[in-house]
């Protein structure tokens, strides 16, 4: 699992798999999207406006462990 934060767009991307995305599913309007492979398994999660809903100091501490 790889977390990537893009400050210029305030987007967090969580890569769950090395598989290629075949499409996306919007689960929270204009904010949270699931990337799906060809078998409809989740391979990534995109969170737009991430700083509005995530506690980054907590997330950084959790990921560092």
Coordinates of C-alpha atoms in Angstrom, one line a residue:
X1 CA 0.0 0.0 0.0
X2 CA 1.4 3.4 -1.0
X3 CA 0.1 6.7 0.1
X4 CA 0.7 9.8 -2.1
X5 CA -0.4 13.3 -1.3
X6 CA -0.4 16.0 -4.0
X7 CA -0.5 19.3 -2.3
X8 CA -1.1 21.3 -5.5
X9 CA -4.5 19.6 -5.9
X10 CA -5.1 18.6 -2.3
X11 CA -5.5 15.0 -3.4
X12 CA -4.6 11.8 -1.6
X13 CA -4.1 8.7 -3.6
X14 CA -3.9 5.3 -1.9
X15 CA -2.4 2.7 -4.2
X16 CA -3.6 -0.8 -3.1
X17 CA -2.3 -2.9 -5.9
X18 CA 0.1 -3.0 -8.8
X19 CA -2.8 -3.9 -11.1
X20 CA -3.9 -1.4 -13.8
X21 CA -7.1 0.6 -13.2
X22 CA -9.8 -0.2 -15.7
X23 CA -12.3 2.4 -14.5
X24 CA -13.5 4.4 -11.5
X25 CA -16.5 4.4 -9.2
X26 CA -17.5 7.6 -7.4
X27 CA -18.5 6.8 -3.9
X28 CA -18.8 10.3 -2.4
X29 CA -19.8 13.0 -4.9
X30 CA -16.8 15.0 -6.2
X31 CA -14.6 13.7 -3.4
X32 CA -13.9 10.0 -3.1
X33 CA -13.3 7.6 -6.0
X34 CA -12.4 3.9 -6.2
X35 CA -10.2 2.7 -9.0
X36 CA -11.2 -0.8 -10.2
X37 CA -9.4 -3.4 -12.2
X38 CA -11.0 -5.5 -14.9
X39 CA -12.5 -7.9 -12.3
X40 CA -14.0 -4.9 -10.4
X41 CA -11.6 -5.3 -7.5
X42 CA -10.4 -2.0 -5.8
X43 CA -6.8 -1.2 -6.8
X44 CA -6.7 2.4 -5.6
X45 CA -8.6 5.1 -3.7
X46 CA -8.5 8.8 -4.7
X47 CA -9.6 11.4 -2.1
X48 CA -10.1 14.9 -3.5
X49 CA -10.1 17.9 -1.0
X50 CA -8.2 15.5 1.3
X51 CA -7.2 18.1 3.9
X52 CA -11.0 18.8 4.5
X53 CA -11.6 15.3 5.8
X54 CA -8.3 13.8 6.9
X55 CA -6.0 14.5 9.9
X56 CA -2.6 14.5 8.2
X57 CA -0.4 14.6 11.3
X58 CA -2.2 11.4 12.6
X59 CA -2.0 9.8 9.1
X60 CA 1.7 10.6 8.9
X61 CA 2.4 9.0 12.3
X62 CA 0.4 5.9 11.5
X63 CA 2.1 5.4 8.1
X64 CA 5.6 5.9 9.6
X65 CA 5.2 3.0 12.0

